[in-house]
Tab-separated table of C-alpha atoms and ligand atoms in Angstrom:
chain	number	residue	atom	x	y	z
A	12	MET	CA	0.000	0.000	0.000
A	13	ARG	CA	1.325	3.454	-0.886
A	14	PRO	CA	1.843	5.827	2.089
A	15	ALA	CA	-0.706	8.607	2.543
A	16	ILE	CA	0.290	11.855	0.811
A	17	ILE	CA	0.898	14.970	2.883
A	18	TRP	CA	-0.422	17.898	0.888
A	19	ASN	CA	-0.747	21.438	2.261
A	20	GLY	CA	-0.245	19.964	5.716
A	21	VAL	CA	-3.325	17.755	5.267
A	22	GLN	CA	-2.966	14.009	5.089
A	23	LYS	CA	-4.617	12.895	1.849
A	24	MET	CA	-5.355	9.312	0.868
A	25	SER	CA	-3.427	8.058	-2.139
A	26	ASP	CA	-5.503	6.234	-4.751
A	27	GLU	CA	-4.198	2.896	-3.557
A	28	ASP	CA	-5.535	3.505	-0.046
A	29	ILE	CA	-9.067	3.894	-1.330
A	30	VAL	CA	-11.375	0.945	-0.951
A	31	LEU	CA	-14.324	1.719	-3.228
A	32	SER	CA	-16.758	-0.493	-1.365
A	33	GLU	CA	-16.132	1.443	1.851
A	34	LEU	CA	-17.032	4.835	0.379
A	35	PRO	CA	-20.522	6.281	0.911
A	36	ASP	CA	-22.525	6.740	-2.303
A	37	ASP	CA	-21.716	10.413	-2.908
A	38	GLU	CA	-17.974	9.916	-2.412
A	39	LEU	CA	-18.005	6.771	-4.511
A	40	VAL	CA	-19.630	8.664	-7.393
A	41	LEU	CA	-16.975	11.410	-7.146
A	42	GLN	CA	-14.247	8.769	-7.008
A	43	MET	CA	-15.716	7.177	-10.136
A	44	HIS	CA	-15.521	10.537	-11.914
A	45	ASP	CA	-11.812	10.587	-10.983
A	46	ASP	CA	-11.327	6.990	-12.073
A	47	LEU	CA	-13.034	7.651	-15.390
A	48	TYR	CA	-10.789	10.675	-15.833
A	49	ASP	CA	-7.776	8.430	-15.175
A	50	GLY	CA	-9.139	5.739	-17.524
A	51	LEU	CA	-9.248	3.082	-14.800
A	52	LYS	CA	-11.439	0.433	-16.408
A	53	GLU	CA	-11.441	-2.120	-13.573
A	54	GLU	CA	-12.239	0.495	-10.947
A	55	ILE	CA	-15.142	1.760	-13.065
A	56	GLU	CA	-16.506	-1.766	-13.409
A	57	GLU	CA	-16.168	-2.258	-9.660
A	58	GLY	CA	-17.868	1.071	-8.918
A	59	VAL	CA	-20.779	0.239	-11.209
A	60	GLN	CA	-21.237	-3.144	-9.511
A	61	ILE	CA	-21.111	-1.572	-6.056
A	62	LEU	CA	-23.758	1.041	-6.880
A	63	LEU	CA	-26.004	-1.605	-8.446
A	64	GLY	CA	-25.469	-3.795	-5.380
A	65	ARG	CA	-26.621	-0.884	-3.236
A	66	GLY	CA	-29.885	-0.762	-5.138
A	67	TRP	CA	-29.131	2.092	-7.544
A	68	ALA	CA	-31.224	2.099	-10.719
A	69	PRO	CA	-29.041	1.327	-13.784
A	70	TYR	CA	-30.148	4.619	-15.358
A	71	ASP	CA	-28.893	6.592	-12.332
A	72	VAL	CA	-25.546	4.795	-12.378
A	73	LEU	CA	-25.266	5.609	-16.069
A	74	THR	CA	-26.133	9.288	-15.831
A	75	LYS	CA	-24.735	10.274	-12.414
A	76	ALA	CA	-21.528	8.237	-12.359
A	77	LEU	CA	-20.569	7.658	-16.004
A	78	VAL	CA	-22.089	10.402	-18.190
A	79	GLU	CA	-21.242	13.114	-15.657
A	80	GLY	CA	-17.676	11.785	-15.428
A	81	MET	CA	-17.361	11.896	-19.205
A	82	ARG	CA	-18.652	15.480	-19.204
A	83	ILE	CA	-15.699	16.469	-17.018
A	84	VAL	CA	-13.293	14.610	-19.318
A	85	GLY	CA	-14.843	16.505	-22.262
A	86	GLU	CA	-14.216	19.883	-20.635
A	87	ASP	CA	-10.548	19.151	-20.001
A	88	PHE	CA	-10.142	17.734	-23.524
A	89	ARG	CA	-11.596	20.964	-24.871
A	90	ASP	CA	-9.259	23.032	-22.692
A	91	GLY	CA	-6.150	21.133	-23.795
A	92	ILE	CA	-5.555	19.542	-20.379
A	93	LEU	CA	-6.287	16.028	-21.629
A	94	PHE	CA	-5.209	14.615	-24.993
A	95	VAL	CA	-6.495	11.905	-27.339
A	96	PRO	CA	-4.635	8.933	-25.764
A	97	GLU	CA	-5.928	9.818	-22.298
A	98	VAL	CA	-9.454	10.418	-23.544
A	99	LEU	CA	-9.358	7.048	-25.304
A	100	LEU	CA	-8.610	5.380	-21.982
A	101	SER	CA	-11.513	7.257	-20.390
A	102	ALA	CA	-13.763	6.203	-23.256
A	103	ASN	CA	-12.733	2.568	-22.813
A	104	ALA	CA	-13.428	2.725	-19.095
A	105	MET	CA	-16.813	4.319	-19.824
A	106	LYS	CA	-17.641	1.573	-22.318
A	107	SER	CA	-16.788	-1.192	-19.868
A	108	GLY	CA	-19.150	0.378	-17.323
A	109	MET	CA	-21.838	0.707	-19.996
A	110	ALA	CA	-21.395	-2.959	-20.942
A	111	ILE	CA	-22.485	-3.964	-17.435
A	112	LEU	CA	-25.514	-1.690	-17.583
A	113	ARG	CA	-26.641	-2.544	-21.120
A	114	PRO	CA	-28.484	-5.824	-20.368
A	115	LEU	CA	-30.078	-4.285	-17.291
A	116	LEU	CA	-31.405	-1.318	-19.253
A	117	ALA	CA	-32.661	-3.581	-22.024
A	118	GLU	CA	-34.475	-5.874	-19.574
A	119	THR	CA	-38.006	-4.568	-19.956
A	120	GLY	CA	-39.837	-7.597	-21.252
A	121	ALA	CA	-42.052	-5.090	-23.084
A	122	PRO	CA	-43.286	-5.929	-26.595
A	123	LYS	CA	-41.244	-4.284	-29.358
A	124	VAL	CA	-42.616	-0.843	-30.094
A	125	GLY	CA	-40.601	-0.153	-33.237
A	126	LYS	CA	-37.338	-0.629	-35.040
A	127	MET	CA	-34.427	1.804	-35.373
A	128	VAL	CA	-31.303	1.752	-37.504
A	129	ILE	CA	-28.635	4.018	-35.997
A	130	GLY	CA	-25.059	4.894	-36.844
A	131	THR	CA	-22.414	7.584	-36.491
A	132	VAL	CA	-21.910	9.424	-39.776
A	133	LYS	CA	-19.000	9.190	-42.188
A	134	GLY	CA	-15.695	10.605	-40.939
A	135	ASP	CA	-16.723	10.386	-37.298
A	136	ILE	CA	-15.577	7.711	-34.870
A	137	HIS	CA	-17.313	8.930	-31.696
A	138	ASP	CA	-19.686	6.257	-30.492
A	139	ILE	CA	-20.292	6.568	-26.765
A	140	GLY	CA	-23.359	8.801	-27.130
A	141	LYS	CA	-24.767	6.673	-29.950
A	142	ASN	CA	-24.239	3.524	-27.873
A	143	LEU	CA	-26.049	5.151	-25.010
A	144	VAL	CA	-28.967	6.064	-27.252
A	145	SER	CA	-29.052	2.459	-28.540
A	146	MET	CA	-29.099	1.117	-24.990
A	147	MET	CA	-31.875	3.417	-23.881
A	148	MET	CA	-33.930	2.693	-26.984
A	149	GLU	CA	-33.575	-1.058	-26.412
A	150	GLY	CA	-34.595	-0.492	-22.826
A	151	ALA	CA	-37.710	1.315	-24.025
A	152	GLY	CA	-38.690	-1.685	-26.192
A	153	PHE	CA	-37.236	-0.725	-29.579
A	154	GLU	CA	-35.307	-3.176	-31.713
A	155	VAL	CA	-32.026	-1.460	-32.559
A	156	ILE	CA	-29.722	-2.177	-35.467
A	157	ASP	CA	-26.455	-0.410	-34.693
A	158	LEU	CA	-24.261	0.285	-37.702
A	159	GLY	CA	-21.328	1.506	-35.627
A	160	ILE	CA	-19.132	4.414	-36.670
A	161	ASN	CA	-17.990	6.145	-39.863
A	162	ASN	CA	-21.025	5.297	-41.999
A	163	PRO	CA	-21.265	6.479	-45.599
A	164	VAL	CA	-24.743	6.959	-47.015
A	165	GLU	CA	-24.606	3.564	-48.749
A	166	LYS	CA	-24.390	1.798	-45.393
A	167	TYR	CA	-27.541	3.547	-44.173
A	168	LEU	CA	-29.358	2.705	-47.403
A	169	GLU	CA	-28.398	-0.988	-47.240
A	170	ALA	CA	-29.541	-1.244	-43.646
A	171	ILE	CA	-32.835	0.515	-44.410
A	172	GLU	CA	-33.523	-1.868	-47.256
A	173	GLU	CA	-32.606	-4.916	-45.212
A	174	HIS	CA	-34.317	-4.043	-41.927
A	175	GLN	CA	-37.195	-1.735	-42.953
A	176	PRO	CA	-36.914	0.339	-39.762
A	177	ASP	CA	-39.431	2.900	-38.471
A	178	ILE	CA	-36.585	5.200	-37.458
A	179	LEU	CA	-33.224	6.207	-38.854
A	180	GLY	CA	-30.936	7.668	-36.162
A	181	MET	CA	-27.721	9.503	-36.954
A	182	SER	CA	-25.031	10.707	-34.577
A	183	ALA	CA	-22.232	13.230	-35.162
A	184	LEU	CA	-19.872	14.777	-32.648
A	185	LEU	CA	-17.762	16.933	-34.939
A	186	THR	CA	-18.716	20.184	-36.609
A	187	THR	CA	-16.940	18.847	-39.672
A	188	THR	CA	-19.031	15.654	-39.880
A	189	MET	CA	-22.471	16.893	-38.892
A	190	PRO	CA	-23.239	18.326	-42.383
A	191	TYR	CA	-23.068	14.739	-43.673
A	192	MET	CA	-26.494	14.163	-42.142
A	193	LYS	CA	-27.939	16.347	-44.894
A	194	VAL	CA	-26.233	14.195	-47.521
A	195	VAL	CA	-28.035	11.171	-46.079
A	196	VAL	CA	-31.438	12.874	-45.854
A	197	ASP	CA	-31.105	14.307	-49.369
A	198	THR	CA	-30.256	10.841	-50.697
A	199	LEU	CA	-33.342	9.397	-48.987
A	200	LYS	CA	-35.379	12.104	-50.742
A	201	GLU	CA	-33.806	11.319	-54.122
A	202	LYS	CA	-34.644	7.645	-53.634
A	203	GLY	CA	-38.229	8.568	-52.728
A	204	ILE	CA	-38.032	6.890	-49.298
A	205	ARG	CA	-37.622	9.901	-47.015
A	206	ASP	CA	-41.240	9.873	-45.869
A	207	ASP	CA	-41.158	6.150	-45.066
A	208	LEU	CA	-38.882	6.894	-42.120
A	209	ILE	CA	-38.692	8.994	-39.003
A	210	VAL	CA	-35.255	10.630	-39.065
A	211	LEU	CA	-33.766	11.527	-35.677
A	212	VAL	CA	-30.394	13.221	-35.256
A	213	GLY	CA	-28.200	13.896	-32.251
A	214	GLY	CA	-24.719	14.733	-31.029
A	215	ALA	CA	-23.133	17.421	-28.893
A	216	PRO	CA	-22.576	20.122	-31.568
A	217	LEU	CA	-26.108	19.877	-33.046
A	218	ASN	CA	-29.181	21.879	-32.119
A	219	GLU	CA	-32.853	22.137	-32.999
A	220	GLU	CA	-32.230	24.552	-35.849
A	221	PHE	CA	-29.603	22.285	-37.396
A	222	GLY	CA	-31.979	19.317	-37.172
A	223	LYS	CA	-34.562	21.277	-39.163
A	224	ALA	CA	-31.974	22.500	-41.661
A	225	VAL	CA	-30.849	18.970	-42.555
A	226	GLY	CA	-34.450	17.839	-42.920
A	227	ALA	CA	-34.644	15.553	-39.865
A	228	ASP	CA	-37.944	14.998	-38.051
A	229	ALA	CA	-36.313	15.885	-34.759
A	230	TYR	CA	-33.080	16.766	-33.023
A	231	CYS	CA	-32.577	14.819	-29.774
A	232	ARG	CA	-30.553	16.566	-27.084
A	233	ASP	CA	-29.820	13.335	-25.215
A	234	ALA	CA	-30.710	9.666	-25.004
A	235	ALA	CA	-33.776	10.242	-22.833
A	236	VAL	CA	-35.129	12.797	-25.323
A	237	ALA	CA	-34.385	10.359	-28.156
A	238	VAL	CA	-36.550	7.722	-26.460
A	239	GLU	CA	-39.421	10.119	-25.768
A	240	THR	CA	-39.307	11.559	-29.281
A	241	ALA	CA	-39.131	8.128	-30.887
A	242	LYS	CA	-42.098	6.856	-28.887
A	243	ALA	CA	-44.191	9.935	-29.673
A	244	LEU	CA	-43.422	9.947	-33.404
A	245	VAL	CA	-43.867	6.185	-33.845
A	246	SER	CA	-47.220	6.182	-32.074
A	247	ARG	CA	-48.372	9.227	-34.094
A	248	ARG	CA	-47.433	7.342	-37.251
A	249	HIS	CA	-49.268	4.174	-36.168
A	250	ASN	CA	-52.393	6.172	-35.266
A	251	ARG	CA	-52.313	7.831	-38.672
A	252	GLY	CA	-52.211	4.419	-40.369
A	253	PRO	CA	-50.812	3.659	-43.823
A	254	ALA	CA	-50.732	6.544	-46.316
B	10	LIG	CO1	-13.402	13.734	-29.638
B	10	LIG	N1	-14.006	15.568	-29.885
B	10	LIG	N2	-12.181	13.945	-31.128
B	10	LIG	N3	-12.785	11.990	-29.135
B	10	LIG	N4	-14.407	13.890	-28.081
B	10	LIG	C1	-15.131	16.028	-29.080
B	10	LIG	C2	-16.459	15.758	-29.770
B	10	LIG	C3	-14.814	17.582	-28.912
B	10	LIG	C4	-16.065	18.441	-28.665
B	10	LIG	C5	-13.793	17.748	-27.774
B	10	LIG	C6	-13.417	19.192	-27.572
B	10	LIG	O1	-12.568	19.696	-28.229
B	10	LIG	N5	-14.074	19.829	-26.677
B	10	LIG	C7	-14.111	17.888	-30.248
B	10	LIG	C8	-15.006	18.326	-31.395
B	10	LIG	C9	-14.869	19.787	-31.697
B	10	LIG	C10	-15.729	20.197	-32.845
B	10	LIG	O2	-15.963	19.518	-33.780
B	10	LIG	N6	-16.211	21.405	-32.714
B	10	LIG	C11	-13.430	16.560	-30.532
B	10	LIG	C12	-12.332	16.404	-31.419
B	10	LIG	C13	-11.763	17.673	-31.999
B	10	LIG	C14	-11.790	15.142	-31.725
B	10	LIG	C15	-10.641	14.819	-32.686
B	10	LIG	C16	-10.655	15.616	-33.999
B	10	LIG	C17	-9.346	15.037	-31.883
B	10	LIG	C18	-8.079	14.844	-32.649
B	10	LIG	O3	-7.842	13.823	-33.238
B	10	LIG	N7	-7.287	15.871	-32.609
B	10	LIG	C19	-10.835	13.303	-32.932
B	10	LIG	C20	-11.816	13.043	-34.103
B	10	LIG	C21	-11.862	11.618	-34.519
B	10	LIG	C22	-12.964	11.368	-35.540
B	10	LIG	O4	-14.112	11.167	-35.176
B	10	LIG	N8	-12.638	11.401	-36.817
B	10	LIG	C23	-11.480	12.907	-31.638
B	10	LIG	C24	-11.320	11.649	-31.054
B	10	LIG	C25	-11.877	11.279	-29.852
B	10	LIG	C26	-11.562	9.968	-29.140
B	10	LIG	C27	-11.309	8.808	-30.095
B	10	LIG	C28	-10.330	10.197	-28.280
B	10	LIG	C29	-12.793	9.816	-28.190
B	10	LIG	C30	-13.954	9.019	-28.816
B	10	LIG	C31	-14.047	7.624	-28.248
B	10	LIG	C32	-15.365	6.985	-28.630
B	10	LIG	O5	-16.379	7.596	-28.808
B	10	LIG	N9	-15.289	5.692	-28.714
B	10	LIG	C33	-13.261	11.259	-28.077
B	10	LIG	C34	-14.114	11.725	-27.046
B	10	LIG	C35	-14.466	10.736	-25.951
B	10	LIG	C36	-14.647	13.045	-27.037
B	10	LIG	C37	-15.442	13.763	-25.941
B	10	LIG	C38	-14.423	14.117	-24.853
B	10	LIG	C39	-16.577	13.031	-25.319
B	10	LIG	C40	-17.659	12.542	-26.269
B	10	LIG	C41	-18.570	11.647	-25.491
B	10	LIG	O6	-18.443	10.436	-25.545
B	10	LIG	N10	-19.457	12.261	-24.674
B	10	LIG	C42	-15.993	15.026	-26.724
B	10	LIG	C43	-16.214	16.238	-25.845
B	10	LIG	C44	-17.681	16.545	-25.653
B	10	LIG	O7	-18.564	16.058	-26.306
B	10	LIG	N11	-17.928	17.453	-24.747
B	10	LIG	C45	-15.118	15.082	-27.895
B	10	LIG	C46	-20.353	11.516	-23.778
B	10	LIG	C47	-21.640	11.149	-24.526
B	10	LIG	C48	-22.581	10.440	-23.559
B	10	LIG	O8	-22.248	12.338	-24.969
B	10	LIG	O9	-21.650	11.904	-27.376
B	10	LIG	O10	-22.759	14.083	-26.687
B	10	LIG	P1	-22.589	12.642	-26.514
B	10	LIG	O11	-24.001	11.925	-26.701
B	10	LIG	C49	-25.218	12.369	-26.098
B	10	LIG	C50	-25.980	13.405	-26.938
B	10	LIG	O12	-25.166	14.183	-27.763
B	10	LIG	C51	-27.019	12.609	-27.660
B	10	LIG	O13	-27.336	11.596	-26.713
B	10	LIG	C52	-26.110	11.155	-26.099
B	10	LIG	C53	-26.409	10.567	-24.767
B	10	LIG	O14	-27.139	11.414	-23.917
B	10	LIG	N12	-26.720	11.930	-28.909
B	10	LIG	C54	-27.727	11.466	-29.708
B	10	LIG	C55	-25.551	11.573	-29.473
B	10	LIG	N13	-25.758	10.929	-30.602
B	10	LIG	C56	-27.068	10.824	-30.799
B	10	LIG	C57	-27.833	10.242	-31.822
B	10	LIG	C58	-29.203	10.305	-31.738
B	10	LIG	C59	-29.838	10.948	-30.669
B	10	LIG	C60	-29.119	11.546	-29.650
B	10	LIG	O15	-29.871	9.706	-32.736
B	10	LIG	C61	-31.205	9.553	-32.648
């Protein structure tokens, strides 16, 4: 065990002194933010299991421990304090925590309410937010076909033809890749299939106005909004019946 650190005259625990299971919930969540920041995959997995074991809802573990931790990582990435290799480690730790939560969030037993094809657009390899949307949609009873990252329009078209989804979801995290959403929507129009689908878009740099400009049915600020919007638009469509 490493000795305790003396800092500003105050004895501070070193990371190796910390036993996650002994921390109260609020301190454990803060420690998990630190561990995510440091890309500590095993500690994140342990923290997730501890919170679940204490009766936390999977959604709360996801939003309060993981998503909030990633928000902090994002700020320091933006400010040049963290760099790509470090953020990759954080992303991997986040994904391993999400992998534990995924089956729990999907465990609704509810009948399928619709089908969604989703993917991150061409040129963009960010997938944490998209994965989160997929998880939440599955949890809400949607069947989700996840195309992964860096999708050219052809990939979306193939998946639409093969799976005949109710919804097409697109994610973009870069200002340079978000315009590609319009390429996809315009191609759907050219093919005469735009109105067969509900098109939902999301990603940190987007907004409502952008969603309208690319011709989407809705912009979704986060995964919870994506679920609510999808449910509302699918049920409106079903009530309207076939054209
Ligand atoms: Co990147 N990156 N990154 N990155 N990265 C951002 C996006 C950036 C904002 C960081 C910054 O500078 N502040 C910045 C973009 C700036 C800009 O375009 N204006 C940036 C940059 C510049 C880059 C590189 C260019 C860096 C470089 O190489 N120099 C490079 C680009 C690579 C590429 O894609 N071609 C790059 C690389 C990476 C990593 C590989 C290191 C890693 C990605 C790992 C991975 O995803 N597997 C990474 C990460 C992790 C980030 C930040 C820090 C975090 C993104 C994230 O996962 N957030 C990010 C900073 C930030 O966003 N503040 C950043 C957590 C996630 C839960 O939120 O993705 O917003 P988010 O998803 C939300 C909503 O947006 C919404 O719901 C989600 C859940 O609530 N949503 C949808 C998302 N998609 C949706 C789809 C829907 C509906 C809702 O469909 C229906």
